[in-house]
Amino acid sequence: MIRPVPTVAAMEAYALADLGPPGAVSLAQNESHLPPSPAALEAGTAALAQGRLYPDPDWTELRAAIAETHGLDPAAILCGAGSMELIGAAIRSHAGPGDAVLRTAHGYPFVATAAQQAGATIQVVPEPGLTVSVDAMLDAGTRGTRLAVLCNPGNPTGTRIPNAEVVRLREALPDTVLLLVDQAYGEFDDQDHRPVFDLLARGDTMVTRSLSKAHALAGARVGWALVPPAIATSMRKLLNPNNVAAASQAMAAASMRDAGHVAHIVAETAALRDATAARLRTLGLDVPEAHANFLLIRFGDAERAARADAALRAAGLILRPAGGLPDALRATIGPPASMDRLVATLEALP
Ligand SMILES: *Cc1c(COP(=O)(O)O)cnc(C)c1O
């Protein structure tokens, strides 16, 4: 009989979003409803013509574009097939059987999957008031903790903590704990990120970013990480060589250099998000202030949330259940007509 290794046999497959029947509008994956930069499309098309060649294994152009845009050292950047790949490699290279990975109650569920792949255990830290608490994270740390993962802004909460709090967390954690700051929604968070980027110099902190959200390139699968050299060396042993397709590298680099387009996506999305949140609040729904491209909608109890989900599905809108919050659904900011339908459907709910 063929058997998988015990860590794999024991784990659940990662739960992807349910996208509903064909023709339904997915508001389940936090994709951008606006298109990517025209410059990215042009660069990607040109790269396809060179498709017989392997991609640049060192992401040279893309790293240069990221470094220029964010004022960083290109040597400190790693690129991945989505930031997911980089988060997975960081966890698998720094936690194993007997080790613990700290994650917050409503953080990115893939962190738990990667920890299971590594045979490590997960420590879940509560998020009082749906917001990460640095004190709760510090209270939870045990001797076995090897990694602490902080998603800021959070998903599915959409809330954020000040970057000064991230710095305080880092300074109070033991230097044997790798702090991973997942900034998949960093572009939607208008605070200064320099204090977090500057933690890189300590050698015990890394930051991940994604091109799937604010850059509208989810289909290209590109993410990047700011990583201290020793950690990068370990992570690269686990990454597939040539991990980011040539067309994806070209699209991502061009999008990085088109800062105006990204700013446009962020501004349009945030305006529609805040207008939709205000309309939902007038219906008596609890919608926390969001710093991302989605809203968390709280219905008071699980039964009302389930009824809302059924009504929205009947109206052709697929939202995502919010991990650990049975009374809530998460809605990606979609096209304005979908937001109108979302509000109208919830307004008509008995
Ligand atoms: C979307 C998302 C990611 C990663 O997305 P990629 O497409 O793999 O770059 C990571 N963390 C959070 C919290 C996300 O929502």
mmCIF file of C-alpha atoms and ligand atoms in Angstrom:
data_model
loop_
_atom_site.group_PDB
_atom_site.id
_atom_site.type_symbol
_atom_site.label_atom_id
_atom_site.label_comp_id
_atom_site.label_asym_id
_atom_site.label_seq_id
_atom_site.Cartn_x
_atom_site.Cartn_y
_atom_site.Cartn_z
ATOM 1 C CA MET A 1 0.000 0.000 0.000
ATOM 2 C CA ILE A 2 1.203 3.489 -0.817
ATOM 3 C CA ARG A 3 1.159 5.817 2.169
ATOM 4 C CA PRO A 4 1.797 9.563 2.464
ATOM 5 C CA VAL A 5 4.137 10.806 5.200
ATOM 6 C CA PRO A 6 2.372 11.161 8.573
ATOM 7 C CA THR A 7 2.343 14.982 8.539
ATOM 8 C CA VAL A 8 0.516 14.956 5.203
ATOM 9 C CA ALA A 9 -1.832 12.131 6.197
ATOM 10 C CA ALA A 10 -2.848 14.133 9.287
ATOM 11 C CA MET A 11 -3.536 17.428 7.548
ATOM 12 C CA GLU A 12 -6.601 18.883 5.867
ATOM 13 C CA ALA A 13 -6.283 20.299 2.345
ATOM 14 C CA TYR A 14 -6.262 24.111 2.244
ATOM 15 C CA ALA A 15 -9.854 25.328 1.944
ATOM 16 C CA LEU A 16 -10.132 27.479 -1.171
ATOM 17 C CA ALA A 17 -13.013 29.892 -1.663
ATOM 18 C CA ASP A 18 -16.302 28.552 -2.990
ATOM 19 C CA LEU A 19 -16.862 30.545 -6.193
ATOM 20 C CA GLY A 20 -20.484 29.531 -6.658
ATOM 21 C CA PRO A 21 -22.179 28.380 -9.860
ATOM 22 C CA PRO A 22 -20.993 29.580 -13.289
ATOM 23 C CA GLY A 23 -22.194 33.126 -13.892
ATOM 24 C CA ALA A 24 -22.218 34.093 -10.208
ATOM 25 C CA VAL A 25 -20.218 37.146 -9.164
ATOM 26 C CA SER A 26 -17.383 36.109 -6.860
ATOM 27 C CA LEU A 27 -16.792 38.530 -4.016
ATOM 28 C CA ALA A 28 -14.897 35.724 -2.279
ATOM 29 C CA GLN A 29 -11.214 36.061 -3.160
ATOM 30 C CA ASN A 30 -10.377 39.748 -2.748
ATOM 31 C CA GLU A 31 -9.512 40.097 -6.410
ATOM 32 C CA SER A 32 -9.488 43.589 -7.880
ATOM 33 C CA HIS A 33 -12.517 44.500 -9.987
ATOM 34 C CA LEU A 34 -10.341 46.994 -11.857
ATOM 35 C CA PRO A 35 -7.941 45.753 -14.545
ATOM 36 C CA PRO A 36 -4.143 45.638 -14.185
ATOM 37 C CA SER A 37 -1.901 48.384 -15.537
ATOM 38 C CA PRO A 38 -1.903 48.620 -19.368
ATOM 39 C CA ALA A 39 1.905 48.717 -19.114
ATOM 40 C CA ALA A 40 1.782 45.339 -17.333
ATOM 41 C CA LEU A 41 -0.330 43.822 -20.117
ATOM 42 C CA GLU A 42 2.077 45.095 -22.733
ATOM 43 C CA ALA A 43 5.152 43.802 -20.893
ATOM 44 C CA GLY A 44 3.523 40.423 -20.272
ATOM 45 C CA THR A 45 2.611 40.033 -23.924
ATOM 46 C CA ALA A 46 6.182 40.814 -24.995
ATOM 47 C CA ALA A 47 7.508 38.254 -22.507
ATOM 48 C CA LEU A 48 5.207 35.547 -23.881
ATOM 49 C CA ALA A 49 7.010 35.793 -27.219
ATOM 50 C CA GLN A 50 10.153 34.613 -25.362
ATOM 51 C CA GLY A 51 8.272 31.692 -23.858
ATOM 52 C CA ARG A 52 10.789 29.093 -25.044
ATOM 53 C CA LEU A 53 13.227 30.379 -22.393
ATOM 54 C CA TYR A 54 13.213 29.698 -18.660
ATOM 55 C CA PRO A 55 12.440 32.771 -16.558
ATOM 56 C CA ASP A 56 15.134 34.712 -14.698
ATOM 57 C CA PRO A 57 15.729 32.612 -11.541
ATOM 58 C CA ASP A 58 16.862 35.742 -9.675
ATOM 59 C CA TRP A 59 13.943 38.023 -10.684
ATOM 60 C CA THR A 60 16.495 40.744 -11.468
ATOM 61 C CA GLU A 61 14.208 43.234 -13.240
ATOM 62 C CA LEU A 62 11.335 42.681 -10.870
ATOM 63 C CA ARG A 63 13.541 43.075 -7.812
ATOM 64 C CA ALA A 64 14.956 46.298 -9.222
ATOM 65 C CA ALA A 65 11.443 47.653 -9.814
ATOM 66 C CA ILE A 66 10.292 46.716 -6.297
ATOM 67 C CA ALA A 67 13.441 48.181 -4.743
ATOM 68 C CA GLU A 68 13.029 51.431 -6.647
ATOM 69 C CA THR A 69 9.334 51.799 -5.830
ATOM 70 C CA HIS A 70 9.678 51.054 -2.128
ATOM 71 C CA GLY A 71 13.148 52.471 -1.449
ATOM 72 C CA LEU A 72 14.630 49.065 -0.574
ATOM 73 C CA ASP A 73 17.823 47.113 -1.237
ATOM 74 C CA PRO A 74 17.137 44.703 -4.150
ATOM 75 C CA ALA A 75 19.448 42.125 -2.530
ATOM 76 C CA ALA A 76 17.014 41.845 0.397
ATOM 77 C CA ILE A 77 14.050 40.893 -1.821
ATOM 78 C CA LEU A 78 12.803 37.401 -2.704
ATOM 79 C CA CYS A 79 10.007 36.794 -5.200
ATOM 80 C CA GLY A 80 7.475 33.990 -5.197
ATOM 81 C CA ALA A 81 4.525 32.517 -7.053
ATOM 82 C CA GLY A 82 2.227 34.610 -4.895
ATOM 83 C CA SER A 83 3.247 35.703 -1.426
ATOM 84 C CA MET A 84 1.697 32.412 -0.318
ATOM 85 C CA GLU A 85 4.716 30.571 -1.665
ATOM 86 C CA LEU A 86 7.055 32.804 0.335
ATOM 87 C CA ILE A 87 4.993 32.501 3.530
ATOM 88 C CA GLY A 88 5.033 28.717 3.110
ATOM 89 C CA ALA A 89 8.803 28.605 2.521
ATOM 90 C CA ALA A 90 9.473 30.834 5.540
ATOM 91 C CA ILE A 91 7.400 28.613 7.808
ATOM 92 C CA ARG A 92 8.705 25.283 6.477
ATOM 93 C CA SER A 93 12.318 26.434 6.709
ATOM 94 C CA HIS A 94 12.034 27.700 10.279
ATOM 95 C CA ALA A 95 9.565 25.416 12.058
ATOM 96 C CA GLY A 96 9.448 21.629 12.304
ATOM 97 C CA PRO A 97 8.058 18.892 14.542
ATOM 98 C CA GLY A 98 7.987 20.076 18.153
ATOM 99 C CA ASP A 99 8.035 23.745 17.158
ATOM 100 C CA ALA A 100 5.130 26.153 17.348
ATOM 101 C CA VAL A 101 3.959 28.835 14.945
ATOM 102 C CA LEU A 102 2.004 31.679 16.491
ATOM 103 C CA ARG A 103 -0.881 33.097 14.520
ATOM 104 C CA THR A 104 -3.678 35.423 15.502
ATOM 105 C CA ALA A 105 -7.282 34.219 15.666
ATOM 106 C CA HIS A 106 -8.400 35.792 12.393
ATOM 107 C CA GLY A 107 -5.088 35.715 10.522
ATOM 108 C CA TYR A 108 -4.372 34.124 7.153
ATOM 109 C CA PRO A 109 -5.487 30.449 7.321
ATOM 110 C CA PHE A 110 -2.713 29.328 4.958
ATOM 111 C CA VAL A 111 -0.287 29.865 7.862
ATOM 112 C CA ALA A 112 -1.899 26.886 9.607
ATOM 113 C CA THR A 113 -1.609 24.783 6.438
ATOM 114 C CA ALA A 114 2.095 25.566 6.048
ATOM 115 C CA ALA A 115 2.710 24.785 9.730
ATOM 116 C CA GLN A 116 0.967 21.427 9.282
ATOM 117 C CA GLN A 117 3.105 20.705 6.209
ATOM 118 C CA ALA A 118 6.135 21.291 8.417
ATOM 119 C CA GLY A 119 4.774 19.096 11.217
ATOM 120 C CA ALA A 120 4.770 22.112 13.541
ATOM 121 C CA THR A 121 1.927 23.046 15.849
ATOM 122 C CA ILE A 122 -0.127 26.232 15.678
ATOM 123 C CA GLN A 123 -0.723 28.525 18.623
ATOM 124 C CA VAL A 124 -3.782 30.695 18.099
ATOM 125 C CA VAL A 125 -3.814 34.082 19.828
ATOM 126 C CA PRO A 126 -7.166 35.819 20.437
ATOM 127 C CA GLU A 127 -7.942 39.111 18.704
ATOM 128 C CA PRO A 128 -10.070 41.085 21.165
ATOM 129 C CA GLY A 129 -12.362 43.514 19.328
ATOM 130 C CA LEU A 130 -11.368 41.860 16.017
ATOM 131 C CA THR A 131 -7.982 43.563 16.156
ATOM 132 C CA VAL A 132 -4.545 42.054 16.662
ATOM 133 C CA SER A 133 -3.294 42.567 20.218
ATOM 134 C CA VAL A 134 0.463 42.754 20.639
ATOM 135 C CA ASP A 135 0.089 42.072 24.359
ATOM 136 C CA ALA A 136 -1.929 38.909 23.669
ATOM 137 C CA MET A 137 0.757 37.768 21.203
ATOM 138 C CA LEU A 138 3.472 38.364 23.770
ATOM 139 C CA ASP A 139 1.500 36.526 26.477
ATOM 140 C CA ALA A 140 1.058 33.499 24.207
ATOM 141 C CA GLY A 141 4.683 32.955 23.240
ATOM 142 C CA THR A 142 6.181 29.786 24.671
ATOM 143 C CA ARG A 143 9.646 28.313 24.555
ATOM 144 C CA GLY A 144 8.687 26.256 21.489
ATOM 145 C CA THR A 145 7.655 29.289 19.430
ATOM 146 C CA ARG A 146 9.834 29.659 16.347
ATOM 147 C CA LEU A 147 7.701 31.961 14.245
ATOM 148 C CA ALA A 148 5.096 34.619 14.916
ATOM 149 C CA VAL A 149 2.900 35.626 12.005
ATOM 150 C CA LEU A 150 1.124 38.943 12.013
ATOM 151 C CA CYS A 151 -1.242 39.944 9.230
ATOM 152 C CA ASN A 152 -1.511 43.754 9.105
ATOM 153 C CA PRO A 153 -4.011 44.901 7.886
ATOM 154 C CA GLY A 154 -5.859 41.743 8.892
ATOM 155 C CA ASN A 155 -7.940 39.410 6.743
ATOM 156 C CA PRO A 156 -10.924 38.858 7.174
ATOM 157 C CA THR A 157 -11.167 41.632 9.761
ATOM 158 C CA GLY A 158 -9.773 44.471 7.636
ATOM 159 C CA THR A 159 -8.545 46.111 10.837
ATOM 160 C CA ARG A 160 -4.974 47.224 11.388
ATOM 161 C CA ILE A 161 -2.613 48.073 14.202
ATOM 162 C CA PRO A 162 -0.178 51.009 14.097
ATOM 163 C CA ASN A 163 3.255 50.100 12.790
ATOM 164 C CA ALA A 164 4.661 51.378 16.100
ATOM 165 C CA GLU A 165 2.856 48.405 17.669
ATOM 166 C CA VAL A 166 4.536 46.028 15.205
ATOM 167 C CA VAL A 167 7.886 47.487 16.243
ATOM 168 C CA ARG A 168 6.954 47.093 19.919
ATOM 169 C CA LEU A 169 6.055 43.437 19.279
ATOM 170 C CA ARG A 170 9.366 42.817 17.567
ATOM 171 C CA GLU A 171 11.351 44.427 20.320
ATOM 172 C CA ALA A 172 9.605 42.395 23.015
ATOM 173 C CA LEU A 173 9.711 39.012 21.255
ATOM 174 C CA PRO A 174 12.803 36.863 21.838
ATOM 175 C CA ASP A 175 15.294 37.148 18.958
ATOM 176 C CA THR A 176 14.925 33.376 18.441
ATOM 177 C CA VAL A 177 11.402 34.001 17.085
ATOM 178 C CA LEU A 178 11.152 34.931 13.414
ATOM 179 C CA LEU A 179 8.480 37.629 13.018
ATOM 180 C CA LEU A 180 6.660 37.467 9.682
ATOM 181 C CA VAL A 181 4.575 40.542 8.877
ATOM 182 C CA ASP A 182 2.083 39.702 6.124
ATOM 183 C CA GLN A 183 1.251 42.974 4.341
ATOM 184 C CA ALA A 184 -0.864 41.519 1.524
ATOM 185 C CA TYR A 185 -3.068 44.620 1.903
ATOM 186 C CA GLY A 186 -0.238 47.034 2.737
ATOM 187 C CA GLU A 187 -1.026 49.328 -0.204
ATOM 188 C CA PHE A 188 -4.516 49.930 1.249
ATOM 189 C CA ASP A 189 -3.014 50.956 4.596
ATOM 190 C CA ASP A 190 -1.983 54.589 4.407
ATOM 191 C CA GLN A 191 0.359 54.582 7.410
ATOM 192 C CA ASP A 192 4.145 54.890 6.979
ATOM 193 C CA HIS A 193 5.612 51.389 6.483
ATOM 194 C CA ARG A 194 9.240 52.457 6.817
ATOM 195 C CA PRO A 195 9.449 51.538 10.551
ATOM 196 C CA VAL A 196 8.463 47.945 9.693
ATOM 197 C CA PHE A 197 10.767 47.725 6.644
ATOM 198 C CA ASP A 198 13.585 49.034 8.862
ATOM 199 C CA LEU A 199 13.205 46.008 11.171
ATOM 200 C CA LEU A 200 14.933 43.995 8.449
ATOM 201 C CA ALA A 201 18.333 45.123 9.757
ATOM 202 C CA ARG A 202 17.756 43.124 12.964
ATOM 203 C CA GLY A 203 17.979 39.855 11.033
ATOM 204 C CA ASP A 204 14.923 38.323 12.732
ATOM 205 C CA THR A 205 12.007 39.947 10.897
ATOM 206 C CA MET A 206 10.557 39.626 7.407
ATOM 207 C CA VAL A 207 7.723 41.274 5.500
ATOM 208 C CA THR A 208 5.640 39.791 2.666
ATOM 209 C CA ARG A 209 3.680 41.668 -0.006
ATOM 210 C CA SER A 210 1.423 40.540 -2.837
ATOM 211 C CA LEU A 211 0.670 41.740 -6.355
ATOM 212 C CA SER A 212 -2.676 39.945 -6.233
ATOM 213 C CA LYS A 213 -4.637 42.696 -4.519
ATOM 214 C CA ALA A 214 -3.691 46.342 -5.144
ATOM 215 C CA HIS A 215 -1.836 45.510 -8.386
ATOM 216 C CA ALA A 216 -4.789 43.496 -9.776
ATOM 217 C CA LEU A 217 -2.483 40.644 -10.815
ATOM 218 C CA ALA A 218 -3.889 37.671 -8.857
ATOM 219 C CA GLY A 219 -3.774 35.506 -11.989
ATOM 220 C CA ALA A 220 -0.070 36.179 -12.532
ATOM 221 C CA ARG A 221 0.808 34.742 -9.090
ATOM 222 C CA VAL A 222 3.495 37.137 -7.891
ATOM 223 C CA GLY A 223 4.486 38.102 -4.377
ATOM 224 C CA TRP A 224 7.640 39.443 -2.804
ATOM 225 C CA ALA A 225 9.297 39.429 0.563
ATOM 226 C CA LEU A 226 11.801 41.590 2.346
ATOM 227 C CA VAL A 227 14.036 39.026 4.045
ATOM 228 C CA PRO A 228 17.311 39.129 6.027
ATOM 229 C CA PRO A 229 20.138 37.319 4.166
ATOM 230 C CA ALA A 230 20.435 34.192 6.332
ATOM 231 C CA ILE A 231 16.680 33.592 6.258
ATOM 232 C CA ALA A 232 16.612 34.166 2.503
ATOM 233 C CA THR A 233 19.336 31.533 2.028
ATOM 234 C CA SER A 234 17.246 28.984 3.934
ATOM 235 C CA MET A 235 14.021 29.886 2.138
ATOM 236 C CA ARG A 236 15.627 29.629 -1.302
ATOM 237 C CA LYS A 237 16.490 25.988 -0.617
ATOM 238 C CA LEU A 238 12.756 25.302 -0.473
ATOM 239 C CA LEU A 239 11.568 27.496 -3.334
ATOM 240 C CA ASN A 240 11.372 25.904 -6.761
ATOM 241 C CA PRO A 241 14.010 27.385 -9.041
ATOM 242 C CA ASN A 242 12.394 29.483 -11.791
ATOM 243 C CA ASN A 243 9.328 29.824 -9.592
ATOM 244 C CA VAL A 244 7.822 32.940 -11.194
ATOM 245 C CA ALA A 245 6.853 32.654 -14.879
ATOM 246 C CA ALA A 246 8.587 35.097 -17.218
ATOM 247 C CA ALA A 247 5.363 36.828 -18.252
ATOM 248 C CA SER A 248 4.408 37.198 -14.598
ATOM 249 C CA GLN A 249 7.776 38.734 -13.721
ATOM 250 C CA ALA A 250 7.427 41.169 -16.615
ATOM 251 C CA MET A 251 3.864 42.119 -15.677
ATOM 252 C CA ALA A 252 4.788 42.610 -12.039
ATOM 253 C CA ALA A 253 7.835 44.744 -12.836
ATOM 254 C CA ALA A 254 5.836 46.973 -15.184
ATOM 255 C CA SER A 255 3.038 47.303 -12.634
ATOM 256 C CA MET A 256 5.557 48.278 -9.920
ATOM 257 C CA ARG A 257 6.789 51.062 -12.166
ATOM 258 C CA ASP A 258 3.231 52.253 -12.845
ATOM 259 C CA ALA A 259 2.651 53.663 -9.359
ATOM 260 C CA GLY A 260 -0.107 55.922 -10.675
ATOM 261 C CA HIS A 261 -2.190 52.944 -11.734
ATOM 262 C CA VAL A 262 -1.843 51.227 -8.360
ATOM 263 C CA ALA A 263 -2.749 54.480 -6.596
ATOM 264 C CA HIS A 264 -5.832 54.685 -8.830
ATOM 265 C CA ILE A 265 -6.912 51.117 -7.940
ATOM 266 C CA VAL A 266 -6.385 51.796 -4.237
ATOM 267 C CA ALA A 267 -8.267 55.122 -4.280
ATOM 268 C CA GLU A 268 -11.234 53.834 -6.330
ATOM 269 C CA THR A 269 -11.510 50.678 -4.246
ATOM 270 C CA ALA A 270 -11.279 52.531 -0.936
ATOM 271 C CA ALA A 271 -13.923 55.078 -1.978
ATOM 272 C CA LEU A 272 -16.382 52.359 -3.044
ATOM 273 C CA ARG A 273 -15.556 50.342 0.088
ATOM 274 C CA ASP A 274 -16.258 53.232 2.443
ATOM 275 C CA ALA A 275 -19.445 54.243 0.629
ATOM 276 C CA THR A 276 -20.684 50.628 0.739
ATOM 277 C CA ALA A 277 -19.775 50.323 4.432
ATOM 278 C CA ALA A 278 -21.770 53.472 5.215
ATOM 279 C CA ARG A 279 -24.828 52.090 3.369
ATOM 280 C CA LEU A 280 -24.566 48.744 5.188
ATOM 281 C CA ARG A 281 -24.309 50.497 8.535
ATOM 282 C CA THR A 282 -27.553 52.380 7.859
ATOM 283 C CA LEU A 283 -29.163 48.910 7.613
ATOM 284 C CA GLY A 284 -28.041 48.313 11.199
ATOM 285 C CA LEU A 285 -25.190 45.973 10.253
ATOM 286 C CA ASP A 286 -21.905 46.027 12.122
ATOM 287 C CA VAL A 287 -19.133 46.765 9.602
ATOM 288 C CA PRO A 288 -15.693 47.489 11.085
ATOM 289 C CA GLU A 289 -13.625 50.248 9.507
ATOM 290 C CA ALA A 290 -11.591 48.490 6.800
ATOM 291 C CA HIS A 291 -8.051 49.056 5.555
ATOM 292 C CA ALA A 292 -8.148 46.566 2.677
ATOM 293 C CA ASN A 293 -10.142 45.775 -0.490
ATOM 294 C CA PHE A 294 -12.970 44.017 1.339
ATOM 295 C CA LEU A 295 -15.492 44.528 4.121
ATOM 296 C CA LEU A 296 -16.357 42.318 7.056
ATOM 297 C CA ILE A 297 -20.108 42.318 7.574
ATOM 298 C CA ARG A 298 -21.391 41.135 10.942
ATOM 299 C CA PHE A 299 -24.987 40.005 11.186
ATOM 300 C CA GLY A 300 -25.319 39.589 14.952
ATOM 301 C CA ASP A 301 -25.541 35.799 14.960
ATOM 302 C CA ALA A 302 -24.623 32.793 12.831
ATOM 303 C CA GLU A 303 -28.192 32.070 11.819
ATOM 304 C CA ARG A 304 -28.728 35.572 10.359
ATOM 305 C CA ALA A 305 -25.364 35.336 8.591
ATOM 306 C CA ALA A 306 -26.417 32.018 7.038
ATOM 307 C CA ARG A 307 -29.733 33.528 5.888
ATOM 308 C CA ALA A 308 -27.898 36.496 4.386
ATOM 309 C CA ASP A 309 -25.473 34.156 2.632
ATOM 310 C CA ALA A 310 -28.374 32.177 1.121
ATOM 311 C CA ALA A 311 -30.135 35.360 -0.077
ATOM 312 C CA LEU A 312 -26.926 36.725 -1.592
ATOM 313 C CA ARG A 313 -26.256 33.445 -3.392
ATOM 314 C CA ALA A 314 -29.785 33.496 -4.759
ATOM 315 C CA ALA A 315 -28.975 37.004 -6.040
ATOM 316 C CA GLY A 316 -25.815 35.663 -7.710
ATOM 317 C CA LEU A 317 -23.306 37.079 -5.215
ATOM 318 C CA ILE A 318 -20.806 34.737 -3.568
ATOM 319 C CA LEU A 319 -19.238 36.028 -0.349
ATOM 320 C CA ARG A 320 -16.732 34.213 1.815
ATOM 321 C CA PRO A 321 -17.375 32.902 5.298
ATOM 322 C CA ALA A 322 -15.077 34.731 7.703
ATOM 323 C CA GLY A 323 -12.754 32.256 9.431
ATOM 324 C CA GLY A 324 -13.635 31.934 13.100
ATOM 325 C CA LEU A 325 -16.514 34.437 12.879
ATOM 326 C CA PRO A 326 -19.709 32.479 12.182
ATOM 327 C CA ASP A 327 -21.817 35.639 12.533
ATOM 328 C CA ALA A 328 -20.001 37.344 9.646
ATOM 329 C CA LEU A 329 -19.359 37.254 5.902
ATOM 330 C CA ARG A 330 -16.497 38.860 4.012
ATOM 331 C CA ALA A 331 -17.278 40.810 0.841
ATOM 332 C CA THR A 332 -14.624 41.781 -1.670
ATOM 333 C CA ILE A 333 -15.165 45.257 -3.126
ATOM 334 C CA GLY A 334 -16.467 44.385 -6.587
ATOM 335 C CA PRO A 335 -17.845 46.534 -9.384
ATOM 336 C CA PRO A 336 -20.288 49.284 -8.265
ATOM 337 C CA ALA A 337 -23.289 47.357 -9.647
ATOM 338 C CA SER A 338 -22.394 44.351 -7.470
ATOM 339 C CA MET A 339 -22.098 46.599 -4.422
ATOM 340 C CA ASP A 340 -25.554 48.008 -5.191
ATOM 341 C CA ARG A 341 -26.909 44.470 -5.438
ATOM 342 C CA LEU A 342 -25.200 43.535 -2.163
ATOM 343 C CA VAL A 343 -26.819 46.432 -0.312
ATOM 344 C CA ALA A 344 -30.228 45.912 -1.944
ATOM 345 C CA THR A 345 -30.238 42.188 -1.123
ATOM 346 C CA LEU A 346 -29.327 42.783 2.503
ATOM 347 C CA GLU A 347 -31.874 45.581 2.756
ATOM 348 C CA ALA A 348 -34.598 43.204 1.574
ATOM 349 C CA LEU A 349 -33.614 40.543 4.091
ATOM 350 C CA PRO A 350 -36.471 39.879 6.535
HETATM 351 C C1 LIG B 1 -4.327 37.294 -0.591
HETATM 352 C C2 LIG B 1 -3.503 37.106 0.638
HETATM 353 C C3 LIG B 1 -2.185 36.615 0.607
HETATM 354 C C4 LIG B 1 -1.439 36.090 -0.555
HETATM 355 O O1 LIG B 1 -1.835 36.146 -1.758
HETATM 356 P P1 LIG B 1 -0.931 35.731 -2.990
HETATM 357 O O2 LIG B 1 -1.917 35.769 -4.076
HETATM 358 O O3 LIG B 1 -0.357 34.383 -2.708
HETATM 359 O O4 LIG B 1 0.137 36.769 -3.086
HETATM 360 C C5 LIG B 1 -1.491 36.538 1.777
HETATM 361 N N1 LIG B 1 -2.026 36.921 2.934
HETATM 362 C C6 LIG B 1 -3.269 37.381 3.006
HETATM 363 C C7 LIG B 1 -3.793 37.793 4.308
HETATM 364 C C8 LIG B 1 -4.057 37.481 1.878
HETATM 365 O O5 LIG B 1 -5.309 37.912 1.978
#
